[in-house]
Every structure is written in C-alpha cells, then in structure tokens.
N, CA, C and O atoms as a MOPAC input file, in Angstrom:
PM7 MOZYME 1SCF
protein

 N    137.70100 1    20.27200 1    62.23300 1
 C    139.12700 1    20.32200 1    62.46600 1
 C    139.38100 1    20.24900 1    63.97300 1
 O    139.04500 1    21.19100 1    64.69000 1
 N    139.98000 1    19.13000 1    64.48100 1
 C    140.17800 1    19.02900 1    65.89200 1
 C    140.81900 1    20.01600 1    66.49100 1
 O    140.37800 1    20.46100 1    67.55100 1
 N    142.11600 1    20.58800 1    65.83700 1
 C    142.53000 1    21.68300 1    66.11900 1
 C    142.12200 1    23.40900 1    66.86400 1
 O    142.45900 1    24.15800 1    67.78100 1
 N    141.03100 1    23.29600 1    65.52600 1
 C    139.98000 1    24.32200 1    65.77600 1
 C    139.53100 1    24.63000 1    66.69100 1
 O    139.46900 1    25.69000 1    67.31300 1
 N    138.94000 1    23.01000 1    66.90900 1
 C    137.68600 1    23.10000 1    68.11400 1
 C    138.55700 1    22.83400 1    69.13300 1
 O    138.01600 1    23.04800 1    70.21800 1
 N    139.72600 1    22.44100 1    69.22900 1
 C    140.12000 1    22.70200 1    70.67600 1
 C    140.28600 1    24.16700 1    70.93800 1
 O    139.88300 1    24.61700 1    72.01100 1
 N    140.75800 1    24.82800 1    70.18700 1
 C    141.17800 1    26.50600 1    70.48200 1
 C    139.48600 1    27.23500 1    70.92900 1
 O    139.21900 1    27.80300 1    71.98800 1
 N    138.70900 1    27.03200 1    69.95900 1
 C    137.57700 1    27.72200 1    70.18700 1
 C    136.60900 1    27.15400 1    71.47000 1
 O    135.86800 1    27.90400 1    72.10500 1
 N    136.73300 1    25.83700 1    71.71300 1
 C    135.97300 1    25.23600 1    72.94100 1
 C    136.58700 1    26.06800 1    73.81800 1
 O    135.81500 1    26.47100 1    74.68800 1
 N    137.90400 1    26.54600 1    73.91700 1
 C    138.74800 1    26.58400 1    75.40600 1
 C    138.46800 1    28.64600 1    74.98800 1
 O    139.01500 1    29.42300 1    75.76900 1
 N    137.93200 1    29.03600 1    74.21300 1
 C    137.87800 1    30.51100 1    74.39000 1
 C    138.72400 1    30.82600 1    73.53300 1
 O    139.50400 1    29.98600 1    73.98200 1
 N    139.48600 1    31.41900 1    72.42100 1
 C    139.91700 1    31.58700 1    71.58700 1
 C    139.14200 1    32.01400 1    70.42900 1
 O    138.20900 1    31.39300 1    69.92100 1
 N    139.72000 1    33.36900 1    69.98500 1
 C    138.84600 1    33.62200 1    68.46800 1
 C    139.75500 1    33.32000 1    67.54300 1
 O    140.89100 1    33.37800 1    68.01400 1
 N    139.72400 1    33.06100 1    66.56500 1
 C    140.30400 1    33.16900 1    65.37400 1
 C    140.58600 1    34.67000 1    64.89100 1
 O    139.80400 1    35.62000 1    64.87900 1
 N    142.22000 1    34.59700 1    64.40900 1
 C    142.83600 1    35.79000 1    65.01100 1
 C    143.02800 1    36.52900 1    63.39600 1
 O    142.50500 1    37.53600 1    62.91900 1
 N    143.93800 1    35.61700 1    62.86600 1
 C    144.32600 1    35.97100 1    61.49200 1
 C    143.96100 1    34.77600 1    60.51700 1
 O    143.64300 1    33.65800 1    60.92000 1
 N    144.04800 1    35.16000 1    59.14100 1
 C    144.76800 1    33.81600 1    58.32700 1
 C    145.91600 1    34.01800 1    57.59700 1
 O    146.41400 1    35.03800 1    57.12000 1
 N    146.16600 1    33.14200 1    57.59600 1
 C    147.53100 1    33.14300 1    57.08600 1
 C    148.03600 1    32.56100 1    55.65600 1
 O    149.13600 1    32.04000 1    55.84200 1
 N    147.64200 1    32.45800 1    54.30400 1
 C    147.86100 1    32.30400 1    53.20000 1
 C    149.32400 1    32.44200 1    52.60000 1
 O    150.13900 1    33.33200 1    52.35800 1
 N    149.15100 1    30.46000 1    52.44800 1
 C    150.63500 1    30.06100 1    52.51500 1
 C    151.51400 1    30.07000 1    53.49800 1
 O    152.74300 1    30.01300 1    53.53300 1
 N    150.65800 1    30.15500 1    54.31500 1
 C    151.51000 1    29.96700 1    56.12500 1
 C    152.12300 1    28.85900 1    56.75400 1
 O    152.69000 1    28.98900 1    57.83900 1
 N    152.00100 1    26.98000 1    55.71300 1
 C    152.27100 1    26.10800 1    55.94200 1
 C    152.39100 1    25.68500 1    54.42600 1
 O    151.35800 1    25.31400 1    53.86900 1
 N    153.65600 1    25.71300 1    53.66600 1
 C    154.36800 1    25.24500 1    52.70900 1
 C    154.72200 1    23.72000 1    52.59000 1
 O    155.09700 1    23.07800 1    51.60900 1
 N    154.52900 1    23.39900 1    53.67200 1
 C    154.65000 1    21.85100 1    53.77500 1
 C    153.91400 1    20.88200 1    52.61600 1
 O    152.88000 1    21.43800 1    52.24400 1
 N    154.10100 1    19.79600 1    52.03800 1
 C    153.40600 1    18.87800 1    51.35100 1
 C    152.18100 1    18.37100 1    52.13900 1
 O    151.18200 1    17.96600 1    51.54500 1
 N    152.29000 1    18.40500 1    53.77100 1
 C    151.25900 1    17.79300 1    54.84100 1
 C    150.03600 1    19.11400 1    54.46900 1
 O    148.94400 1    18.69100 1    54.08900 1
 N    150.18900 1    20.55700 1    54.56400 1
 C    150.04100 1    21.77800 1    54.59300 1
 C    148.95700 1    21.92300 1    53.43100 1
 O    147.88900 1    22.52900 1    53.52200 1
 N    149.48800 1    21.19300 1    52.24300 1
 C    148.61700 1    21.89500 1    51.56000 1
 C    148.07900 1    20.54900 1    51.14500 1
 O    147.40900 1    20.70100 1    50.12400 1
 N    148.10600 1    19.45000 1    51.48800 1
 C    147.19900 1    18.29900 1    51.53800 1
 C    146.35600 1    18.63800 1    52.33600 1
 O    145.26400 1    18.80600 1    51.79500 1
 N    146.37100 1    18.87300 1    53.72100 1
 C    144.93100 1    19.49800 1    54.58300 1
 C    144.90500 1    20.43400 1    53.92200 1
 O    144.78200 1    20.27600 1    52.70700 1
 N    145.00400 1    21.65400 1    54.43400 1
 C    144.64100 1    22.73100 1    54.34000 1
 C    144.94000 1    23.99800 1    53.02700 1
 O    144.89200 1    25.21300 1    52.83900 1
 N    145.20300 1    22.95700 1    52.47900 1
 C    145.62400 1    24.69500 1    50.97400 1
 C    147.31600 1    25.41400 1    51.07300 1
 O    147.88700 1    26.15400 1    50.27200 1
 N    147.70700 1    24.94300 1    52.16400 1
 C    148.86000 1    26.32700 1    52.60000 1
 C    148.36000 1    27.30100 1    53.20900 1
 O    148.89800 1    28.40700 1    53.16700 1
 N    147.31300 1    27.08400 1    53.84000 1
 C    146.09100 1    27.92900 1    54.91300 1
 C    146.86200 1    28.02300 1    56.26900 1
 O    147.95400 1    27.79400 1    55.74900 1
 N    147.11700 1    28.15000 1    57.35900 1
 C    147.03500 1    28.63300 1    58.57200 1
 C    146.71300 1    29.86300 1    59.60700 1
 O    146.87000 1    31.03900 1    59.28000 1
 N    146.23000 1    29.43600 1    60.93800 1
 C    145.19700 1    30.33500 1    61.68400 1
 C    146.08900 1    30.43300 1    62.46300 1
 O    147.05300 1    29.71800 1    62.73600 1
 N    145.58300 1    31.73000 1    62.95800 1
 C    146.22000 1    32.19300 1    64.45900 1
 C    144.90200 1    32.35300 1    65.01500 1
 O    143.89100 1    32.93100 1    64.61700 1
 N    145.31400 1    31.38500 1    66.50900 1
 C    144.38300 1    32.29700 1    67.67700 1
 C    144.65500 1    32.88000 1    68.58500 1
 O    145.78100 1    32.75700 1    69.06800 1
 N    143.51300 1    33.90400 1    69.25500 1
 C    143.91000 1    34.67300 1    70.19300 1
 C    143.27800 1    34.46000 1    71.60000 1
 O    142.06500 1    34.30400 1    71.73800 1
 N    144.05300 1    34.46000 1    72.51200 1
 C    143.24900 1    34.01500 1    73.86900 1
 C    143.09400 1    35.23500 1    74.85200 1
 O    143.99500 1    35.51200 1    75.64400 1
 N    141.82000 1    36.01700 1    74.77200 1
 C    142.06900 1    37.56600 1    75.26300 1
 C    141.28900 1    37.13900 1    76.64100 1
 O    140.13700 1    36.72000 1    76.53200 1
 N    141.92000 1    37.24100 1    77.98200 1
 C    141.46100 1    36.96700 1    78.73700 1
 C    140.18700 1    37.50800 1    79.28000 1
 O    139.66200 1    36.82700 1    80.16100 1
 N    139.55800 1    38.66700 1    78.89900 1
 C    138.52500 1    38.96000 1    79.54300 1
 C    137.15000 1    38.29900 1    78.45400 1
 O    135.95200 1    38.54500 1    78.59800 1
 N    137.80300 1    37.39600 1    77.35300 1
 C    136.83400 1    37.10000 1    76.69900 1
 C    136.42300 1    35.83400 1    76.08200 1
 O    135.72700 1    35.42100 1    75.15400 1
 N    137.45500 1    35.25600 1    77.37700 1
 C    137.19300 1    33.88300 1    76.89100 1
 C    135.67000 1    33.19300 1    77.28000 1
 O    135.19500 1    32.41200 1    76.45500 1
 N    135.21200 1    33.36700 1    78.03400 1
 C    134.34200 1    32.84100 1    78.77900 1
 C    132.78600 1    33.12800 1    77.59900 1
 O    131.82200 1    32.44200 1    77.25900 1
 N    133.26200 1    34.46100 1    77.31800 1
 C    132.23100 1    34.86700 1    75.82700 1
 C    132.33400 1    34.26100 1    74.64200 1
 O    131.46700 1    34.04400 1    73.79600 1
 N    133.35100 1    34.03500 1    74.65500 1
 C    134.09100 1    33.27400 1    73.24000 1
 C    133.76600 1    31.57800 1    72.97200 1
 O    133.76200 1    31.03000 1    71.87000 1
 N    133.50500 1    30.94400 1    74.27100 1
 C    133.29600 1    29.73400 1    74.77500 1
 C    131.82800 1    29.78100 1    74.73800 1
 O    131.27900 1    28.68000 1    74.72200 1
 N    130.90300 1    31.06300 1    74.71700 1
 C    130.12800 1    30.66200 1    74.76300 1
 C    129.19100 1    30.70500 1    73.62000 1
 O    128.16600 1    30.03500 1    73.49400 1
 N    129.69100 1    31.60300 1    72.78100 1
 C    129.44700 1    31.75400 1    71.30200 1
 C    129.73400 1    30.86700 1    70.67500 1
 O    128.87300 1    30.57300 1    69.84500 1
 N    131.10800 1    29.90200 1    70.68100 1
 C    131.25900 1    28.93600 1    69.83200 1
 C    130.36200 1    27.56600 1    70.80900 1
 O    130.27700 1    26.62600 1    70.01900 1
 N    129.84100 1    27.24400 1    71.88900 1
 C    128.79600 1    26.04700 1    71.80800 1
 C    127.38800 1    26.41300 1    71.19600 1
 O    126.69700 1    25.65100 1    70.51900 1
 N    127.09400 1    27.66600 1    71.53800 1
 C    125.81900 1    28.29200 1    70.42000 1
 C    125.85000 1    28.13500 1    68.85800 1
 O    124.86600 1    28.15100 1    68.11900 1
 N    127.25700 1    27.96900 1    68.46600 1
 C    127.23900 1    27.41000 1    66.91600 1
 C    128.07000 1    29.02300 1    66.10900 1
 O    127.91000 1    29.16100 1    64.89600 1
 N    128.67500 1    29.81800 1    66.68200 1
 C    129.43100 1    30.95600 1    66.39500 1
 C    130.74100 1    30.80100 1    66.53000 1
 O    131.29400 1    30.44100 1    67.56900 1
 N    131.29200 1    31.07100 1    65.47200 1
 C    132.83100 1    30.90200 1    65.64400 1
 C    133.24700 1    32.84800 1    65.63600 1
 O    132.98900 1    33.74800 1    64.83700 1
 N    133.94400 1    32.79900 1    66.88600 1
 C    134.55000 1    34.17800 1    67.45300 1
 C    135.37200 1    34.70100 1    66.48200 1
 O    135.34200 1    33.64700 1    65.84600 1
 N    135.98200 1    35.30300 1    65.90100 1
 C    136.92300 1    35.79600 1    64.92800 1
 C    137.07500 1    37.19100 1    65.02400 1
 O    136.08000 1    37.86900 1    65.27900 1
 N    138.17600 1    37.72100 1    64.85600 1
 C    138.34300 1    39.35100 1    65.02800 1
 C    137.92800 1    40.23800 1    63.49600 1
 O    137.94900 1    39.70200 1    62.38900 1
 N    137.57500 1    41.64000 1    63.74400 1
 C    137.46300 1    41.99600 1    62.24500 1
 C    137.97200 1    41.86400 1    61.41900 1
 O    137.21100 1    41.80200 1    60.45300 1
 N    139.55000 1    41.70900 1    61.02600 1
 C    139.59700 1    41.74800 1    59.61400 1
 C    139.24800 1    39.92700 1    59.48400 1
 O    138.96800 1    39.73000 1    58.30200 1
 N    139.20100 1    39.03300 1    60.01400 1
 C    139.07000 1    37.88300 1    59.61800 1
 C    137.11700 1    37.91400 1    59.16900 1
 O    136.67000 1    37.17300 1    58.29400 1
 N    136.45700 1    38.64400 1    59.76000 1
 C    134.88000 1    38.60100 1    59.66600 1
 C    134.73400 1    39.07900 1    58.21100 1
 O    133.83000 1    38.64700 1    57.49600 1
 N    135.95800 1    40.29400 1    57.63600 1
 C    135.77000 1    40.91000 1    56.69300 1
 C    136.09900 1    40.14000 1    55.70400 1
 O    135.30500 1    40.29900 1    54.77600 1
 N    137.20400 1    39.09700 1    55.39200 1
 C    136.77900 1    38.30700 1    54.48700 1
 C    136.04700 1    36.92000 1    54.40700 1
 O    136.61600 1    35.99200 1    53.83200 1
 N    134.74700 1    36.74000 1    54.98900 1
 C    133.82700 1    36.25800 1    54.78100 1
 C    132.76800 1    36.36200 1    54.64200 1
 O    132.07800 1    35.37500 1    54.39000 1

C-alpha cells in the first residue's frame, strides 16, 4: 500500500484501525471499510524508520493486540 509505506518510511507507527472508517464504494473496494491512523511521535521517528526498513511495522499496543 503506497500509502502505508509512505507514513512508515517517513517514521510513523500505525496508530489505530478504524472499522468502517471509509464507507465509500472506493473504501471498501480497496480496503473492506478499513482505515488507519498514524502517529508521528517525534522522539521516535528516527526508531520507527528504522524498524520499518528492517522489515517491522511500528504500531502502538492496542493495534499489536489485535494481531
């Protein structure tokens, strides 16, 4: 998802999800009615950037908890 990887290349974890967060016909052709929030916490981007080129996608707890 280009989207994605722009947020997570630039430092960003994946914040929330959002179920049924995009009602759109476009919305749930990609994605289900899925949408993400990210978060850009400044003292952690640089960690966050570096976890996701290692192959880790950053995400906060409750998002870790449902997976």
């Amino acid at each position: 998802d280009p989207v994605a990887h722009f947020h997570l290349t630039n430092g960003a974890r994946v914040e929330r999800l959002n179920f049924l967060g995009d009602l759109s016909k476009n919305g749930f052709r990609q994605s289900h009615g899925m949408m993400v929030n990210y978060l850009y916490k400044l003292g952690d981007i640089e960690k966050n950037h570096e976890r996701y080129t290692d192959g880790h996608i950053p995400a906060s707890g409750s998002v870790r908890e449902l997976i």
